[in-house]
Amino acid sequence: MTVLPNILVTGTPGTGKSELCRQLADKLGFRWQNVSDIVTEHEFVEEYDEEFECPVLDEDRLLDHLEPLMQQGGSVVEYHSSEFFPERWFASVWVVRCSTSLLYDRLRAREYGDRKIKSNMECEIFQIPLDEARLAYRDSIVFELTSDTAADLEANVERVSDWLEQWKAKHNKS
C-alpha cells in the first residue's frame, strides 16, 4: 500500500488556513500539524520579535520534531511560512489567499495591533507567501487558493480532495 502524501498549507495569517486544514483533516483522514501550536507546545522559540509582535521560530528543533511525522505521510501541515520546510516532505503546497478588505477585517477581529495588521496586509498585497512557496518548491506542486467565502472554502476542500485522488491513482500504479 502506498503511503499517503504530506500536504503543506501556507499563507498570510487570517486567509483561512486553519479552517481549510481542519476540514481537510476531517475529510481526508490526515493528521493536522498546526506548526504554531507545535511551536508553542514544545517551546521551539528562540526569542520574541517586538517589531513584528511574534516569536522567532527555532527552525532546527521544529524540523527535528516533524521529521518522523513526515516520514509516516498523511499529514496536512499548516504554517504562514514555507521556505524552510524540505521539499521532499510534500507532494503539494497550497497557498491560501484572500482579498485584502476581508483580511483586514479578519485580523482586526483577532485584535491584532496596527503594526501587525499592516505587516500582514503588506504580505498579502505583495503575495509574499505565494512567492516564497514558488521559490522554495517546484512549480508543479505549488497551488494558489482563494478563500474569501464559505463557497470558496468548500471548493478548496474539493480541489485538494480531487488532487489527492489523482495523486493516489498515479502512485498506486507504480
Coordinates of N, CA, C and O in Angstrom, one line a residue:
M1 N 0.8 -1.2 0.0 CA 0.0 0.0 0.0 C 0.9 1.2 0.0 O 1.9 1.3 0.7
T2 N 0.5 2.2 -0.8 CA 1.2 3.5 -0.9 C 1.0 4.3 0.3 O -0.2 4.4 0.8
V3 N 2.0 4.9 0.9 CA 1.9 5.8 2.0 C 1.3 7.1 1.5 O 1.5 7.6 0.4
L4 N 0.4 7.7 2.3 CA -0.3 8.9 1.9 C 0.7 10.1 1.8 O 1.7 10.1 2.6
P5 N 0.5 11.0 0.9 CA 1.4 12.2 0.8 C 1.2 13.1 2.0 O 0.2 13.1 2.7
N6 N 2.2 14.0 2.2 CA 2.0 15.1 3.1 C 1.7 16.4 2.2 O 2.1 16.5 1.1
I7 N 0.9 17.2 2.8 CA 0.4 18.5 2.2 C 0.8 19.6 3.0 O 0.6 19.6 4.3
L8 N 1.3 20.7 2.4 CA 1.6 21.9 3.2 C 0.5 23.0 2.8 O 0.3 23.2 1.6
V9 N 0.0 23.6 3.8 CA -1.0 24.7 3.6 C -0.3 25.9 4.2 O 0.0 26.0 5.4
T10 N -0.1 27.0 3.4 CA 0.6 28.2 3.8 C -0.2 29.4 3.4 O -1.1 29.3 2.6
G11 N 0.2 30.6 3.9 CA -0.5 31.8 3.5 C -0.4 32.8 4.7 O -0.1 32.4 5.8
T12 N -0.7 34.0 4.4 CA -0.7 35.1 5.3 C -1.7 34.7 6.5 O -2.8 34.2 6.2
P13 N -1.4 35.1 7.7 CA -2.3 34.9 8.8 C -3.7 35.5 8.5 O -3.7 36.6 7.9
G14 N -4.8 34.8 8.7 CA -6.1 35.3 8.5 C -6.7 35.0 7.2 O -7.9 35.3 6.9
T15 N -6.0 34.3 6.3 CA -6.5 33.9 5.0 C -7.4 32.7 5.0 O -8.1 32.5 4.0
G16 N -7.4 31.9 6.1 CA -8.3 30.8 6.1 C -7.6 29.4 6.1 O -8.2 28.4 5.9
K17 N -6.3 29.4 6.5 CA -5.5 28.2 6.5 C -6.1 27.2 7.5 O -6.2 26.0 7.2
S18 N -6.4 27.6 8.7 CA -6.8 26.7 9.8 C -8.1 26.0 9.4 O -8.2 24.8 9.6
E19 N -9.1 26.8 9.0 CA -10.4 26.1 8.6 C -10.2 25.1 7.5 O -10.8 24.1 7.5
L20 N -9.4 25.5 6.5 CA -9.1 24.6 5.4 C -8.5 23.3 5.9 O -8.9 22.2 5.6
C21 N -7.5 23.4 6.8 CA -6.8 22.3 7.3 C -7.7 21.4 8.2 O -7.6 20.2 8.1
R22 N -8.5 22.0 9.0 CA -9.5 21.3 9.8 C -10.4 20.4 8.9 O -10.6 19.2 9.2
Q23 N -10.9 21.0 7.9 CA -11.8 20.3 7.0 C -11.1 19.2 6.2 O -11.6 18.2 6.0
L24 N -9.9 19.5 5.8 CA -9.1 18.5 5.0 C -8.8 17.3 5.9 O -8.9 16.2 5.5
A25 N -8.4 17.6 7.2 CA -8.0 16.5 8.1 C -9.3 15.6 8.3 O -9.2 14.4 8.3
D26 N -10.4 16.3 8.5 CA -11.7 15.5 8.7 C -12.0 14.7 7.5 O -12.3 13.5 7.6
K27 N -12.0 15.3 6.3 CA -12.4 14.7 5.1 C -11.5 13.6 4.6 O -11.9 12.5 4.1
L28 N -10.2 13.9 4.7 CA -9.2 13.0 4.1 C -8.6 12.0 5.1 O -7.9 11.1 4.7
G29 N -8.9 12.2 6.4 CA -8.3 11.4 7.4 C -6.8 11.7 7.7 O -6.1 10.8 8.2
F30 N -6.4 12.9 7.3 CA -5.0 13.3 7.6 C -4.8 13.8 9.0 O -5.8 14.2 9.6
R31 N -3.6 13.7 9.5 CA -3.2 14.4 10.7 C -2.9 15.8 10.5 O -2.1 16.1 9.6
W32 N -3.5 16.7 11.2 CA -3.3 18.1 11.1 C -2.2 18.6 12.0 O -2.2 18.4 13.2
Q33 N -1.1 19.1 11.4 CA 0.1 19.5 12.1 C 0.0 21.1 12.1 O 0.5 21.7 11.1
N34 N -0.5 21.7 13.1 CA -0.6 23.1 13.2 C 0.8 23.6 13.8 O 1.0 23.4 15.0
V35 N 1.6 24.1 12.9 CA 3.0 24.4 13.4 C 3.0 25.4 14.5 O 3.8 25.3 15.4
S36 N 2.2 26.4 14.4 CA 2.1 27.4 15.5 C 1.8 26.8 16.9 O 2.5 27.1 17.9
D37 N 0.9 25.8 16.9 CA 0.6 25.1 18.1 C 1.7 24.2 18.6 O 2.0 24.2 19.8
I38 N 2.4 23.6 17.6 CA 3.5 22.7 18.0 C 4.7 23.6 18.6 O 5.3 23.2 19.5
V39 N 4.9 24.7 17.9 CA 6.0 25.6 18.4 C 5.7 26.0 19.9 O 6.6 26.0 20.7
T40 N 4.4 26.4 20.1 CA 4.0 26.8 21.5 C 4.2 25.7 22.5 O 4.7 25.8 23.5
E41 N 3.6 24.5 22.1 CA 3.6 23.4 23.0 C 5.0 22.9 23.4 O 5.3 22.5 24.5
H42 N 5.9 22.9 22.4 CA 7.2 22.4 22.6 C 8.3 23.4 22.9 O 9.5 23.1 23.0
E43 N 7.8 24.7 22.9 CA 8.7 25.8 23.1 C 9.9 25.9 22.1 O 11.0 26.1 22.5
F44 N 9.5 25.8 20.8 CA 10.5 25.9 19.8 C 10.7 27.4 19.4 O 10.5 27.7 18.2
V45 N 11.0 28.2 20.4 CA 11.1 29.6 20.2 C 12.5 30.1 20.6 O 13.0 29.7 21.7
E46 N 13.2 30.9 19.8 CA 14.5 31.4 20.1 C 14.4 32.7 20.9 O 15.2 33.0 21.8
E47 N 13.4 33.6 20.5 CA 13.2 34.9 21.1 C 11.9 35.4 20.6 O 11.2 34.8 19.9
Y48 N 11.6 36.6 21.1 CA 10.3 37.3 20.7 C 10.7 38.5 19.9 O 11.5 39.3 20.4
D49 N 10.1 38.7 18.7 CA 10.4 39.8 17.9 C 9.3 40.9 18.2 O 8.2 40.8 17.8
E50 N 9.8 41.9 18.9 CA 8.9 43.0 19.3 C 8.3 43.8 18.1 O 7.2 44.2 18.1
E51 N 9.2 44.0 17.1 CA 8.7 44.7 15.9 C 7.6 44.1 15.2 O 6.6 44.7 14.8
F52 N 7.7 42.7 15.0 CA 6.6 42.0 14.3 C 5.6 41.4 15.2 O 4.7 40.7 14.8
E53 N 5.8 41.5 16.5 CA 4.9 41.0 17.5 C 4.6 39.5 17.4 O 3.5 39.1 17.4
C54 N 5.8 38.8 17.3 CA 5.6 37.3 17.2 C 6.9 36.7 17.6 O 8.0 37.3 17.7
P55 N 6.8 35.4 18.0 CA 8.0 34.6 18.4 C 8.9 34.3 17.2 O 8.4 34.2 16.1
V56 N 10.2 34.2 17.4 CA 11.1 33.8 16.4 C 11.3 32.3 16.5 O 11.7 31.8 17.6
L57 N 11.0 31.6 15.5 CA 11.0 30.1 15.5 C 12.4 29.5 15.6 O 13.3 30.0 14.9
D58 N 12.5 28.5 16.3 CA 13.7 27.6 16.3 C 13.5 26.6 15.3 O 13.0 25.5 15.6
E59 N 13.9 26.9 14.0 CA 13.5 26.0 12.9 C 14.2 24.6 13.0 O 13.5 23.6 12.7
D60 N 15.4 24.5 13.5 CA 16.1 23.2 13.6 C 15.3 22.3 14.5 O 15.1 21.1 14.2
R61 N 15.0 22.8 15.7 CA 14.3 21.9 16.6 C 12.9 21.5 16.1 O 12.4 20.4 16.3
L62 N 12.2 22.5 15.4 CA 10.9 22.2 14.8 C 11.1 21.1 13.8 O 10.3 20.1 13.8
L63 N 12.0 21.2 12.9 CA 12.2 20.3 11.8 C 12.6 18.9 12.3 O 12.1 17.9 11.9
D64 N 13.4 18.9 13.4 CA 13.8 17.6 14.0 C 12.5 16.9 14.6 O 12.4 15.7 14.5
H65 N 11.6 17.7 15.2 CA 10.4 17.2 15.7 C 9.5 16.6 14.6 O 8.8 15.6 14.8
L66 N 9.4 17.4 13.5 CA 8.4 17.0 12.5 C 8.9 15.8 11.6 O 8.1 15.1 11.0
E67 N 10.2 15.7 11.5 CA 10.8 14.7 10.6 C 10.1 13.3 10.7 O 9.7 12.7 9.6
P68 N 10.0 12.7 11.8 CA 9.4 11.3 11.9 C 7.9 11.3 11.5 O 7.4 10.4 10.9
L69 N 7.3 12.4 11.8 CA 5.8 12.5 11.4 C 5.7 12.6 9.9 O 4.8 12.0 9.3
M70 N 6.6 13.3 9.2 CA 6.6 13.5 7.8 C 6.9 12.2 7.1 O 6.4 11.9 6.0
Q71 N 7.8 11.4 7.7 CA 8.1 10.1 7.1 C 6.9 9.1 7.1 O 6.8 8.2 6.3
Q72 N 6.0 9.3 8.0 CA 4.8 8.5 8.1 C 3.8 8.8 7.0 O 3.0 8.0 6.6
G73 N 3.8 10.0 6.5 CA 2.9 10.5 5.5 C 1.5 10.8 6.1 O 1.3 10.5 7.3
G74 N 0.6 11.3 5.3 CA -0.7 11.6 5.8 C -0.9 12.8 6.7 O -1.8 12.8 7.5
S75 N 0.0 13.8 6.6 CA -0.1 15.0 7.4 C -0.5 16.2 6.5 O 0.0 16.3 5.4
V76 N -1.3 17.0 7.0 CA -1.5 18.3 6.4 C -0.9 19.3 7.4 O -1.3 19.4 8.6
V77 N 0.1 20.0 6.9 CA 0.9 20.9 7.8 C 0.5 22.3 7.5 O 0.5 22.7 6.3
E78 N 0.3 23.1 8.5 CA -0.2 24.5 8.4 C 0.8 25.4 9.0 O 1.2 25.2 10.2
Y79 N 1.3 26.4 8.2 CA 2.1 27.4 8.8 C 2.1 28.6 7.8 O 1.9 28.5 6.6
H80 N 2.4 29.8 8.3 CA 2.3 31.0 7.5 C 3.6 31.2 6.6 O 3.6 32.1 5.8
S81 N 4.6 30.4 6.9 CA 5.8 30.5 6.2 C 6.1 29.1 5.6 O 5.7 28.1 6.2
S82 N 6.9 29.0 4.6 CA 7.1 27.7 4.0 C 8.5 27.4 3.6 O 8.9 26.2 3.5
E83 N 9.4 28.4 3.3 CA 10.6 28.1 2.7 C 11.6 27.2 3.4 O 12.5 26.7 2.8
F84 N 11.5 27.1 4.7 CA 12.4 26.3 5.5 C 12.1 24.8 5.6 O 12.9 24.0 6.0
F85 N 10.9 24.4 5.1 CA 10.5 23.0 5.1 C 11.1 22.4 3.9 O 11.1 22.9 2.8
P86 N 11.7 21.1 4.1 CA 12.3 20.5 2.9 C 11.2 20.1 1.9 O 10.1 19.6 2.2
E87 N 11.5 20.3 0.6 CA 10.6 20.0 -0.4 C 10.2 18.5 -0.4 O 9.1 18.1 -0.7
R88 N 11.2 17.6 0.0 CA 10.9 16.2 -0.1 C 9.8 15.8 0.9 O 9.2 14.7 0.7
W89 N 9.4 16.6 1.8 CA 8.3 16.3 2.7 C 6.9 16.4 2.0 O 6.0 15.7 2.5
F90 N 6.8 17.2 1.0 CA 5.5 17.5 0.5 C 5.2 17.1 -1.0 O 6.1 17.3 -1.8
A91 N 4.1 16.6 -1.2 CA 3.6 16.3 -2.6 C 2.9 17.5 -3.2 O 2.8 17.6 -4.4
S92 N 2.4 18.3 -2.3 CA 1.7 19.6 -2.8 C 1.8 20.7 -1.7 O 1.9 20.4 -0.5
V93 N 1.8 21.9 -2.2 CA 1.9 23.1 -1.4 C 0.8 24.0 -1.8 O 0.7 24.4 -2.9
W94 N -0.1 24.3 -0.9 CA -1.3 25.1 -1.1 C -1.2 26.4 -0.5 O -1.1 26.5 0.8
V95 N -1.2 27.5 -1.2 CA -1.1 28.9 -0.7 C -2.5 29.5 -0.7 O -3.1 29.7 -1.7
V96 N -3.0 29.8 0.5 CA -4.3 30.3 0.7 C -4.2 31.9 0.7 O -3.4 32.5 1.4
R97 N -5.1 32.5 -0.2 CA -5.1 33.9 -0.3 C -6.5 34.4 0.0 O -7.5 33.7 -0.1
C98 N -6.6 35.7 0.3 CA -8.0 36.3 0.4 C -7.8 37.8 0.0 O -6.8 38.3 0.0
S99 N -9.0 38.4 -0.2 CA -9.0 39.8 -0.6 C -8.5 40.6 0.7 O -8.7 40.2 1.8
T100 N -7.8 41.7 0.4 CA -7.3 42.5 1.5 C -8.3 43.1 2.4 O -8.1 43.3 3.6
S101 N -9.5 43.5 1.8 CA -10.5 44.0 2.7 C -11.1 43.0 3.7 O -11.3 43.3 4.8
L102 N -11.2 41.8 3.2 CA -11.6 40.7 4.2 C -10.5 40.4 5.1 O -10.8 40.2 6.3
L103 N -9.3 40.4 4.6 CA -8.2 40.1 5.5 C -8.1 41.1 6.6 O -7.9 40.8 7.8
Y104 N -8.2 42.4 6.3 CA -8.1 43.4 7.3 C -9.2 43.2 8.4 O -8.9 43.2 9.6
D105 N -10.4 42.9 8.0 CA -11.5 42.6 9.0 C -11.2 41.4 9.8 O -11.4 41.4 11.0
R106 N -10.6 40.4 9.2 CA -10.3 39.1 10.0 C -9.2 39.4 11.0 O -9.3 38.9 12.1
L107 N -8.2 40.2 10.6 CA -7.1 40.5 11.5 C -7.6 41.4 12.6 O -7.1 41.3 13.8
R108 N -8.4 42.4 12.3 CA -9.0 43.3 13.3 C -9.8 42.4 14.3 O -9.7 42.7 15.5
A109 N -10.6 41.5 13.8 CA -11.4 40.6 14.7 C -10.5 39.8 15.7 O -10.9 39.5 16.8
R110 N -9.3 39.5 15.2 CA -8.3 38.8 16.1 C -7.6 39.7 17.1 O -6.8 39.3 17.9
E111 N -8.0 41.0 17.0 CA -7.4 42.0 17.9 C -5.9 42.2 17.7 O -5.2 42.4 18.7
Y112 N -5.4 42.0 16.5 CA -4.0 42.3 16.2 C -3.8 43.8 16.3 O -4.7 44.6 16.0
G113 N -2.6 44.1 16.7 CA -2.2 45.5 16.8 C -2.0 46.1 15.4 O -1.9 45.4 14.4
D114 N -2.0 47.4 15.3 CA -1.9 48.1 14.0 C -0.7 47.7 13.2 O -0.7 47.5 12.0
R115 N 0.5 47.6 13.9 CA 1.7 47.3 13.2 C 1.6 45.8 12.6 O 2.1 45.6 11.5
K116 N 1.1 44.9 13.4 CA 1.0 43.5 13.0 C 0.0 43.4 11.8 O 0.2 42.7 10.8
I117 N -1.1 44.2 11.9 CA -2.1 44.2 10.8 C -1.4 44.7 9.5 O -1.5 44.1 8.4
K118 N -0.7 45.8 9.6 CA 0.0 46.4 8.5 C 1.0 45.5 7.9 O 1.0 45.3 6.6
S119 N 1.7 44.8 8.7 CA 2.7 43.8 8.2 C 2.1 42.7 7.4 O 2.5 42.3 6.4
N120 N 1.0 42.1 8.0 CA 0.3 41.0 7.4 C -0.4 41.5 6.1 O -0.5 40.8 5.1
M121 N -1.0 42.7 6.1 CA -1.6 43.2 4.9 C -0.6 43.4 3.8 O -0.9 43.0 2.6
E122 N 0.6 43.9 4.1 CA 1.6 44.0 3.1 C 2.1 42.6 2.6 O 2.3 42.5 1.4
C123 N 2.1 41.6 3.5 CA 2.5 40.3 3.0 C 1.5 39.8 2.0 O 1.9 39.2 1.0
E124 N 0.2 40.0 2.2 CA -0.8 39.6 1.3 C -0.8 40.4 0.0 O -0.9 39.9 -1.1
I125 N -0.7 41.7 0.1 CA -0.7 42.6 -1.1 C 0.5 42.2 -2.0 O 0.3 42.1 -3.2
F126 N 1.6 42.0 -1.4 CA 2.8 41.7 -2.2 C 3.0 40.2 -2.4 O 4.1 39.8 -2.9
Q127 N 2.0 39.4 -2.1 CA 2.0 38.0 -2.3 C 3.2 37.2 -1.8 O 3.7 36.3 -2.4
I128 N 3.7 37.7 -0.6 CA 5.0 37.1 -0.1 C 4.9 35.6 0.1 O 5.7 34.9 -0.3
P129 N 3.8 35.1 0.8 CA 3.7 33.6 0.9 C 3.7 32.8 -0.4 O 4.3 31.8 -0.5
L130 N 3.0 33.4 -1.4 CA 3.0 32.7 -2.7 C 4.3 32.7 -3.4 O 4.8 31.7 -3.8
D131 N 5.0 33.9 -3.4 CA 6.3 34.0 -4.0 C 7.3 33.1 -3.2 O 8.2 32.4 -3.9
E132 N 7.2 33.1 -1.9 CA 8.1 32.2 -1.1 C 7.9 30.8 -1.5 O 8.9 30.0 -1.7
A133 N 6.7 30.3 -1.6 CA 6.5 28.9 -2.0 C 7.0 28.6 -3.4 O 7.6 27.6 -3.6
R134 N 6.7 29.5 -4.3 CA 7.2 29.3 -5.7 C 8.7 29.3 -5.8 O 9.3 28.6 -6.6
L135 N 9.4 30.0 -4.9 CA 10.9 30.0 -4.9 C 11.4 28.7 -4.2 O 12.5 28.2 -4.6
A136 N 10.7 28.2 -3.3 CA 11.2 27.1 -2.4 C 10.8 25.7 -3.0 O 11.5 24.7 -2.7
Y137 N 9.8 25.6 -3.8 CA 9.3 24.3 -4.3 C 9.1 24.4 -5.8 O 8.9 25.4 -6.4
R138 N 9.1 23.2 -6.4 CA 8.8 23.0 -7.8 C 7.5 23.6 -8.2 O 6.5 23.5 -7.4
D139 N 7.4 24.3 -9.3 CA 6.1 24.9 -9.7 C 5.0 23.9 -9.8 O 3.9 24.3 -9.5
S140 N 5.3 22.7 -10.2 CA 4.3 21.7 -10.4 C 3.6 21.3 -9.1 O 2.5 20.6 -9.1
I141 N 4.1 21.6 -7.9 CA 3.5 21.2 -6.7 C 2.9 22.4 -5.9 O 2.3 22.2 -4.8
V142 N 3.0 23.6 -6.4 CA 2.5 24.8 -5.7 C 1.2 25.2 -6.4 O 1.1 25.4 -7.6
F143 N 0.2 25.4 -5.5 CA -1.2 25.8 -6.0 C -1.7 26.9 -5.2 O -1.4 27.0 -4.0
E144 N -2.4 27.8 -5.8 CA -3.0 29.0 -5.2 C -4.5 28.8 -5.0 O -5.2 28.4 -5.9
L145 N -4.9 29.1 -3.8 CA -6.4 29.0 -3.5 C -6.9 30.4 -3.0 O -6.2 31.0 -2.2
T146 N -8.1 30.7 -3.4 CA -8.7 31.9 -2.9 C -9.7 31.5 -1.8 O -10.5 30.5 -2.0
S147 N -9.7 32.2 -0.7 CA -10.6 31.8 0.4 C -11.3 33.1 1.0 O -11.1 33.5 2.1
D148 N -12.2 33.6 0.2 CA -13.0 34.8 0.6 C -14.3 34.4 1.2 O -14.8 35.1 2.1
T149 N -14.9 33.3 0.8 CA -16.3 32.9 1.2 C -16.4 31.5 1.6 O -15.4 30.7 1.3
A150 N -17.5 31.1 2.2 CA -17.7 29.7 2.5 C -17.8 28.8 1.3 O -17.3 27.7 1.3
A151 N -18.3 29.4 0.2 CA -18.3 28.6 -1.1 C -16.8 28.4 -1.6 O -16.5 27.3 -2.1
D152 N -16.0 29.4 -1.4 CA -14.5 29.2 -1.7 C -13.9 28.1 -0.9 O -13.2 27.2 -1.4
L153 N -14.2 28.1 0.4 CA -13.7 27.1 1.3 C -14.1 25.7 0.8 O -13.3 24.7 0.7
E154 N -15.4 25.5 0.5 CA -15.9 24.3 0.1 C -15.2 23.8 -1.2 O -14.8 22.7 -1.4
A155 N -15.1 24.7 -2.1 CA -14.4 24.4 -3.4 C -13.0 24.1 -3.2 O -12.4 23.2 -3.9
N156 N -12.3 24.7 -2.3 CA -10.9 24.4 -2.0 C -10.7 23.0 -1.4 O -9.8 22.3 -1.8
V157 N -11.6 22.6 -0.5 CA -11.6 21.3 0.1 C -11.8 20.3 -1.1 O -11.0 19.3 -1.1
E158 N -12.7 20.5 -2.0 CA -12.9 19.6 -3.1 C -11.7 19.6 -4.0 O -11.3 18.5 -4.5
R159 N -11.1 20.7 -4.3 CA -9.9 20.8 -5.1 C -8.8 20.0 -4.6 O -8.1 19.2 -5.3
V160 N -8.5 20.1 -3.3 CA -7.4 19.3 -2.7 C -7.8 17.9 -2.7 O -7.0 17.0 -2.9
S161 N -9.1 17.5 -2.4 CA -9.5 16.1 -2.4 C -9.3 15.5 -3.8 O -8.9 14.4 -3.9
D162 N -9.7 16.3 -4.8 CA -9.5 15.8 -6.2 C -8.1 15.6 -6.5 O -7.7 14.6 -7.1
W163 N -7.2 16.5 -6.1 CA -5.8 16.4 -6.3 C -5.3 15.1 -5.6 O -4.5 14.4 -6.2
L164 N -5.8 14.8 -4.4 CA -5.3 13.6 -3.7 C -5.7 12.4 -4.4 O -5.0 11.4 -4.6
E165 N -7.0 12.4 -5.0 CA -7.4 11.2 -5.7 C -6.5 11.0 -7.0 O -6.2 9.8 -7.3
Q166 N -6.2 12.0 -7.6 CA -5.3 11.9 -8.8 C -3.9 11.4 -8.3 O -3.3 10.6 -9.0
W167 N -3.4 11.9 -7.2 CA -2.1 11.5 -6.7 C -2.1 10.0 -6.4 O -1.2 9.3 -6.7
K168 N -3.2 9.6 -5.7 CA -3.3 8.1 -5.4 C -3.4 7.3 -6.6 O -2.7 6.2 -6.7
A169 N -4.1 7.7 -7.6 CA -4.2 6.9 -8.9 C -2.8 6.8 -9.5 O -2.5 5.7 -10.0
K170 N -2.1 7.9 -9.6 CA -0.8 7.9 -10.2 C 0.2 7.0 -9.4 O 1.0 6.3 -10.0
H171 N 0.2 7.1 -8.1 CA 1.2 6.4 -7.2 C 0.8 5.0 -6.9 O 1.7 4.2 -6.5
N172 N -0.4 4.6 -7.1 CA -0.8 3.2 -6.9 C -0.5 2.4 -8.1 O -0.5 1.1 -8.0
K173 N -0.3 3.0 -9.2 CA 0.1 2.3 -10.5 C 1.6 1.9 -10.4 O 2.0 0.9 -11.0
S174 N 2.4 2.7 -9.7 CA 3.8 2.5 -9.7 C 4.2 1.3 -8.9 O 3.7 0.9 -8.0

